[in-house]
mmCIF file of C-alpha atoms in Angstrom:
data_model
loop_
_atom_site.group_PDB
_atom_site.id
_atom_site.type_symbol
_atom_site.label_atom_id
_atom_site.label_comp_id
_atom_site.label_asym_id
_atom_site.label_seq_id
_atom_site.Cartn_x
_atom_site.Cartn_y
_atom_site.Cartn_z
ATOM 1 C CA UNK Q 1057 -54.756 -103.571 -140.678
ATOM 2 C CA UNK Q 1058 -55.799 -100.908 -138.019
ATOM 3 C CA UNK Q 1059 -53.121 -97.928 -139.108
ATOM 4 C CA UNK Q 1060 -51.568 -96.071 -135.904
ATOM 5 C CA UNK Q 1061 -52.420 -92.781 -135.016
ATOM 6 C CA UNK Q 1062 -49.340 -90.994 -134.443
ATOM 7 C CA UNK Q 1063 -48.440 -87.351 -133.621
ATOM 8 C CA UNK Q 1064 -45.873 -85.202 -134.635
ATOM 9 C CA UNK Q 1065 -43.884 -82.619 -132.072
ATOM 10 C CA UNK Q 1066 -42.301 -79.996 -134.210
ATOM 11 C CA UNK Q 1067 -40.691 -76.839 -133.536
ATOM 12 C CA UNK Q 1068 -39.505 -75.360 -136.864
ATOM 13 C CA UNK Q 1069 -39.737 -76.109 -140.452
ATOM 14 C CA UNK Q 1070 -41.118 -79.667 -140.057
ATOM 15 C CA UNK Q 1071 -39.130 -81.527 -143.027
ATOM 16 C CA UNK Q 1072 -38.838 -84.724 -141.431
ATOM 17 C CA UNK Q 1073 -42.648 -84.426 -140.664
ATOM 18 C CA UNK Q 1074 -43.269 -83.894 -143.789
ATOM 19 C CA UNK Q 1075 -41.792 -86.880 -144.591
ATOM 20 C CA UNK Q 1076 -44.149 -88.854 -142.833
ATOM 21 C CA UNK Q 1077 -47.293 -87.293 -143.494
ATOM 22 C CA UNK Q 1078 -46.157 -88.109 -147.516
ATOM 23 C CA UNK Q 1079 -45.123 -92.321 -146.399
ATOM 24 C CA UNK Q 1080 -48.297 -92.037 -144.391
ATOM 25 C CA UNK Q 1081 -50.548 -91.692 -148.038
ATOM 26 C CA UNK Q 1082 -49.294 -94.499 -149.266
ATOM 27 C CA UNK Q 1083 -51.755 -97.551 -149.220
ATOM 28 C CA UNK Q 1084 -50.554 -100.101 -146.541
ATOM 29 C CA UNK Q 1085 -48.815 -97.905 -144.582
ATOM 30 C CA UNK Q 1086 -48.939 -99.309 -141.014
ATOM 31 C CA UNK Q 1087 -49.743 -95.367 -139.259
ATOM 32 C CA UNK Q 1088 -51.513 -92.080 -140.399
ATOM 33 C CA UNK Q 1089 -50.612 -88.806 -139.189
ATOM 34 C CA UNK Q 1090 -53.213 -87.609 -137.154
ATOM 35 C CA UNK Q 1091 -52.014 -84.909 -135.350
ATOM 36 C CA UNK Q 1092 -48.847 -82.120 -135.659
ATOM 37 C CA UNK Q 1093 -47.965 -80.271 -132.495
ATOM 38 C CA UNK Q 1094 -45.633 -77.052 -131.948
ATOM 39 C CA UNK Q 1095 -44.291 -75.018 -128.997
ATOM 40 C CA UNK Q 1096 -43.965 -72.193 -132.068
ATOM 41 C CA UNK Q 1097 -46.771 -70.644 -133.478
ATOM 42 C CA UNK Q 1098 -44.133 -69.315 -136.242
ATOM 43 C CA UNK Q 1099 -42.848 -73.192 -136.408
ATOM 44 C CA UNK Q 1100 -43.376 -73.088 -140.734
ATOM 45 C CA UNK Q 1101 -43.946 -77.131 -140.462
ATOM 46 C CA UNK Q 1102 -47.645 -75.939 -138.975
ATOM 47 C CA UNK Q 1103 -48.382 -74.432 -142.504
ATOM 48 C CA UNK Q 1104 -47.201 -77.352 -143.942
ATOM 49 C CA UNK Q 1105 -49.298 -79.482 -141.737
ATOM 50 C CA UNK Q 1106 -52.487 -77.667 -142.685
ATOM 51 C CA UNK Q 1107 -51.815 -78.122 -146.386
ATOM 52 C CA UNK Q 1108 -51.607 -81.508 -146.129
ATOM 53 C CA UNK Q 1109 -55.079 -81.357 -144.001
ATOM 54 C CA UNK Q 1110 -53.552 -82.736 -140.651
ATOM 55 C CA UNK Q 1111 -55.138 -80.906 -137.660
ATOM 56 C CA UNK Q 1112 -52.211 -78.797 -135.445
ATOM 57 C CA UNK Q 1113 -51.900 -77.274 -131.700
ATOM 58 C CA UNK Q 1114 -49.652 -74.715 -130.671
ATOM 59 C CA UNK Q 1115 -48.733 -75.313 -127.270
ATOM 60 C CA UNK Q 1116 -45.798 -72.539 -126.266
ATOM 61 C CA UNK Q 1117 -44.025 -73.463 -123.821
ATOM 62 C CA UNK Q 1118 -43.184 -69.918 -122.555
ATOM 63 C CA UNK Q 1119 -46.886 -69.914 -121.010
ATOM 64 C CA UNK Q 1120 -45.966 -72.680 -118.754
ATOM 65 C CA UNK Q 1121 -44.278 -71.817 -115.308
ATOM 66 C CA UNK Q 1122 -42.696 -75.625 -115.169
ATOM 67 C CA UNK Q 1123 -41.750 -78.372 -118.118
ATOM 68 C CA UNK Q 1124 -43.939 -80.717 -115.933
ATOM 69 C CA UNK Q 1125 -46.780 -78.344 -116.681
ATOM 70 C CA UNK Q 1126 -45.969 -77.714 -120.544
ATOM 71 C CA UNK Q 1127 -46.136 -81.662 -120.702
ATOM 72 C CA UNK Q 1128 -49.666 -81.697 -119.694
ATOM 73 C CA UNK Q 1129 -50.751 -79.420 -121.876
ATOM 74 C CA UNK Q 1130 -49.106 -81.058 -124.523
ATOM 75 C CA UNK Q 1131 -50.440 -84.396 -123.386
ATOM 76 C CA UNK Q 1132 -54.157 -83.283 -123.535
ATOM 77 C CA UNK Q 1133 -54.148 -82.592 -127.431
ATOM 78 C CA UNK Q 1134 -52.541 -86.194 -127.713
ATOM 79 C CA UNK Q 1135 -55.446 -87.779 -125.586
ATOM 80 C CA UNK Q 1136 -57.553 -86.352 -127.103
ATOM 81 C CA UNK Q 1137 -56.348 -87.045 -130.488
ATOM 82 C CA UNK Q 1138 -56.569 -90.883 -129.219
ATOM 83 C CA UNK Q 1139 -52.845 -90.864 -130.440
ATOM 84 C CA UNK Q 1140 -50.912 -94.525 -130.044
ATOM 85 C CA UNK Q 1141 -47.159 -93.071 -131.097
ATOM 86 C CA UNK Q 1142 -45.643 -90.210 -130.732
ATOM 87 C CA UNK Q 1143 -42.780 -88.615 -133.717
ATOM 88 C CA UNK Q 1144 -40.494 -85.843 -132.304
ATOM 89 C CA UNK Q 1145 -39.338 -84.201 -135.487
ATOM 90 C CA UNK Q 1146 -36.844 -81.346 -134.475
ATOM 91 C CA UNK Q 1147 -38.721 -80.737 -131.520
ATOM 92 C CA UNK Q 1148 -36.536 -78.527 -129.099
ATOM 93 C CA UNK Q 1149 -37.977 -79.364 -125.791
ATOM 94 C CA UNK Q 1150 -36.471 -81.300 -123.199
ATOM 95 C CA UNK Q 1151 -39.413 -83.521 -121.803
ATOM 96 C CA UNK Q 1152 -40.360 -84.278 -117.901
ATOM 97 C CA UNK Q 1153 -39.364 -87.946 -116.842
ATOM 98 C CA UNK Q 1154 -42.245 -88.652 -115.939
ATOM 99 C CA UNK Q 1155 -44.045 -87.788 -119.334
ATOM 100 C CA UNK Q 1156 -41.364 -89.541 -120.824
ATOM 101 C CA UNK Q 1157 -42.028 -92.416 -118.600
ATOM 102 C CA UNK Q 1158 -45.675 -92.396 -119.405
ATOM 103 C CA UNK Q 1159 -45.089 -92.720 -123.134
ATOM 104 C CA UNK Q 1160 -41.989 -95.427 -122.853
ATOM 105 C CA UNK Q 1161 -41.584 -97.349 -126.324
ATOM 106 C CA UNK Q 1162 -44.330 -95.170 -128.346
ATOM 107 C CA UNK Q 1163 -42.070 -92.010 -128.309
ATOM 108 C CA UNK Q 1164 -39.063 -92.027 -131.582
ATOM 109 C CA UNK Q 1165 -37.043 -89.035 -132.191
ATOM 110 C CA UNK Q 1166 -34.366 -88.798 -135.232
ATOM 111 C CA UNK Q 1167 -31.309 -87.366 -134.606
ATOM 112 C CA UNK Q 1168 -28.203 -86.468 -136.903
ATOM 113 C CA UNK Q 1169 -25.663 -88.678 -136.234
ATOM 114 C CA UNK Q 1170 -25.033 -91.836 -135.948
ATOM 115 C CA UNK Q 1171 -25.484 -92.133 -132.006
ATOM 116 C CA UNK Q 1172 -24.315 -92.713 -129.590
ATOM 117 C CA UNK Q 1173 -21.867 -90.391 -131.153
ATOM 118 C CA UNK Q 1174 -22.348 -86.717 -131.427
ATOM 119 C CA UNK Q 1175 -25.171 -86.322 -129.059
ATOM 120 C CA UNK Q 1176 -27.118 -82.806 -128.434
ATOM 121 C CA UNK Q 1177 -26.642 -79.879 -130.328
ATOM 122 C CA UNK Q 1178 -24.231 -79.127 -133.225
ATOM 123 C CA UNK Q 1179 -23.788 -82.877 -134.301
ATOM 124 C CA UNK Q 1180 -22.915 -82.066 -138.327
ATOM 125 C CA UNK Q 1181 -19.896 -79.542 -136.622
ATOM 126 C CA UNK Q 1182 -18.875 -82.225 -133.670
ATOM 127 C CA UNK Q 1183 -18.131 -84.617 -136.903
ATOM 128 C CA UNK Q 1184 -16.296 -82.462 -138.842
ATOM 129 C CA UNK Q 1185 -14.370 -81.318 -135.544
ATOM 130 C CA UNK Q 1186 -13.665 -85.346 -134.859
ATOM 131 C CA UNK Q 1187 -12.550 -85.893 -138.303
ATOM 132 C CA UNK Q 1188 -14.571 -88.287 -138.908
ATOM 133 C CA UNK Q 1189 -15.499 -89.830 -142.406
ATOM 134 C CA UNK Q 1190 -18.793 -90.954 -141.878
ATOM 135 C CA UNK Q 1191 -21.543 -89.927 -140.294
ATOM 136 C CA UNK Q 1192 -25.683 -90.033 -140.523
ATOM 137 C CA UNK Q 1193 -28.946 -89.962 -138.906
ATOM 138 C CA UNK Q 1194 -30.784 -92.690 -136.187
ATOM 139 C CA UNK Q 1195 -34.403 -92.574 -135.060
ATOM 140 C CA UNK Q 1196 -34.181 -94.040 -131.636
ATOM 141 C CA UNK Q 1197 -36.879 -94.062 -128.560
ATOM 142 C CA UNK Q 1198 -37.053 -91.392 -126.110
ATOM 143 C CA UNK Q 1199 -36.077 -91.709 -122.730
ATOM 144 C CA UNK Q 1200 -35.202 -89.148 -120.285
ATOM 145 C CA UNK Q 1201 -31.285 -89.280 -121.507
ATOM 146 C CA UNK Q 1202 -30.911 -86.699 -123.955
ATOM 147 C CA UNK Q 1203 -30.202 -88.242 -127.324
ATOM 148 C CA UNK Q 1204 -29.602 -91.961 -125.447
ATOM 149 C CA UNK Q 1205 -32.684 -94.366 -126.038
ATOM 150 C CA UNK Q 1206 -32.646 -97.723 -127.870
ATOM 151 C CA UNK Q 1207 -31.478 -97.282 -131.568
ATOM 152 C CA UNK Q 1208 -34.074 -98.606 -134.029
ATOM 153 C CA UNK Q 1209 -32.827 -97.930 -136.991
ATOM 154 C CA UNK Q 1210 -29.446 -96.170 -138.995
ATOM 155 C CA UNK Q 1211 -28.415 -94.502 -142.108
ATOM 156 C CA UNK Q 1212 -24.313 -93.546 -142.743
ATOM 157 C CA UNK Q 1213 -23.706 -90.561 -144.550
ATOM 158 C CA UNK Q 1214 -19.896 -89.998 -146.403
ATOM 159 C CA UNK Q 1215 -18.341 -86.943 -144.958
ATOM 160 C CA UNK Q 1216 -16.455 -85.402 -147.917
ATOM 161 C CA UNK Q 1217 -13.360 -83.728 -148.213
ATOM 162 C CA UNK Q 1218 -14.505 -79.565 -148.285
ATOM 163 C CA UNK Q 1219 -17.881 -80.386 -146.089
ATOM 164 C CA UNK Q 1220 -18.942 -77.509 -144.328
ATOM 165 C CA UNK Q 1221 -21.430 -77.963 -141.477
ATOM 166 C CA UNK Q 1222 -24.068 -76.873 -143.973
ATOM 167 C CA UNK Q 1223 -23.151 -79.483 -146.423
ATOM 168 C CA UNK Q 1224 -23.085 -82.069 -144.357
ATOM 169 C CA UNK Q 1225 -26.496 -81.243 -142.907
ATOM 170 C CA UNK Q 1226 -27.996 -81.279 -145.856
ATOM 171 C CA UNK Q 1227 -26.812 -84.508 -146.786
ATOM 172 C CA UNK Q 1228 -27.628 -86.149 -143.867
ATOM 173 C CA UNK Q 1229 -31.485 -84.568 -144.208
ATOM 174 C CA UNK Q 1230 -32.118 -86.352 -147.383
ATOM 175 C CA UNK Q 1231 -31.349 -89.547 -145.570
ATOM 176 C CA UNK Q 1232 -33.504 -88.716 -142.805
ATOM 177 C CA UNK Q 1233 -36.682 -88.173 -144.822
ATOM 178 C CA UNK Q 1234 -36.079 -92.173 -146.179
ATOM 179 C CA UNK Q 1235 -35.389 -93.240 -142.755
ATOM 180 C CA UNK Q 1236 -37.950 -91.755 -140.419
ATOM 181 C CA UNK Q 1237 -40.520 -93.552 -142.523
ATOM 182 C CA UNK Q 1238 -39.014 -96.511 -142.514
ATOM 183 C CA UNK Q 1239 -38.159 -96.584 -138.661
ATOM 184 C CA UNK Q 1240 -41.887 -95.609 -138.132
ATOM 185 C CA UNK Q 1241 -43.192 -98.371 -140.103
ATOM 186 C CA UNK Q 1242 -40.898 -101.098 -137.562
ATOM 187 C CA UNK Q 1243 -42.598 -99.634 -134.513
ATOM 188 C CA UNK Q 1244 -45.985 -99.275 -135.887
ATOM 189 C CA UNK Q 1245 -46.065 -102.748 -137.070
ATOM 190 C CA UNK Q 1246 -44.492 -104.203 -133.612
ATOM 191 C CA UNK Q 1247 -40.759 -105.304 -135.614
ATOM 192 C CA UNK Q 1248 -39.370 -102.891 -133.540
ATOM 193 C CA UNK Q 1249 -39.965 -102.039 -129.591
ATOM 194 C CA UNK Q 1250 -39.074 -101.056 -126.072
ATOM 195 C CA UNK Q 1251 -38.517 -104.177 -123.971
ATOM 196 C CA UNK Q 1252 -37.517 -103.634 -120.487
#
C-alpha cells in the first residue's frame, strides 16, 4: 500500500493535527503526515509538529499583498513536499478559488457542527442560540463556499442542559480527534471523493 502524503494547514494549537499525525503511526494507515504548515509562527501546533518529527513552514500571510499571492507561497512548500492531500485543521485563512480549484477533492477541512448548519465562526454559540439538542463535527472537502463542500463524514454530539459555549466545544473536540482520522482514511483509500 503506497501511504498518502498529506499536509496539514494549521493556525493555532493544532489538536486535530495532532490527531492525525498519532492515526498516521499506526501500521496500515492509508497516509503519513508529511508536512504541517502555519500562517503563525506562534501557532503552538508547530511545536507539536516538531516533536513528533514532522517537518513545518511558516508562511504569514501578513507578508503577502494579495490571498492569491499567500496561496502560492503556500503552494510551493506543498510541491515541494510532493504532497497528494491536503488537512486544514483550524486553519483561519480564506483560500483563492483558484487554489481551491487546483486542489478540488484532495483538500478536507473539519468543522464544528454538523453542517450545513452553523456555518463560519461561533458554531458551539449559534447551537446553543438555536436551541438545539444536538450538535457535532463534519470533515467535508473544500471548495470556495465557506464551510459548504461535500460532507464525508459526521459525528452528533448531545447538547446538555447547562452547556456553555466552552462545554460544548470541548465535547465536540473529543469527537473530532476520532473523526478526522477516520474521514482521512475514506479519502486516502479512494471510499470517499469529489465527483463532479
Amino acid at each position: 500500500m503506497t501511504r498518502k502524503r498529506v499536509a496539514v494547514l494549521i493556525s493555532g494549537r493544532g489538536s486535530n493535527m495532532a490527531a492525525l499525525i498519532e492515526a498516521a503511526r499506526h501500521p496500515g494507515y492509508p497516509a503519513g503526515i508529511v508536512l504541517v504548515v502555519s500562517n503563525r509562527e506562534a501557532a503552538p501546533g508547530l511545536a507539536l509538529a516538531r516533536g513528533a518529527g514532522v517537518p513545518t513552514a511558516v508562511v504569514d500571510h501578513r507578508a503577502f499583498s494579495t490571498r492569491e499571492a499567500f496561496d502560492e507561497a503556500v503552494e510551493a512548500h506543498l510541491l515541494a513536499a510532493q504532497v497528494d492531500l491536503i488537512a486544514h485543521a483550524g486553519f483561519m485563512r480564506m483560500q483563492s478559488d483558484a487554489f481551491v480549484t487546483r486542489w478540488a477533492g484532495r483538500q478536507l477541512n473539519i468543522h464544528p457542527s454538523l453542517l450545513p448548519s452553523f456555518k463560519g465562526l461561533k458554531p458551539h454559540q449559534q447551537a446553543l442560540d438555536a436551541g438545539v439538542r444536538i450538535s457535532g463535527c463534519s470533515v467535508h472537502f473544500v471548495t470556495p463556499e465557506l464551510d459548504g463542500g461535500p460532507i464525508v463524514a459526521q459525528a452528533a454530539v448531545p447538547v446538555v442542559d447547562g452547556d456553555t459555549p466552552e462545554s460544548l466545544e470541548a465535547r465536540i473536540l473529543a469527537a473530532e480527534h476520532r473523526l478526522y482520522p477516520l474521514a482521512l482514511t475514506l479519502v486516502a483509500t479512494g471510499r470517499a471523493r469529489l465527483e463532479g
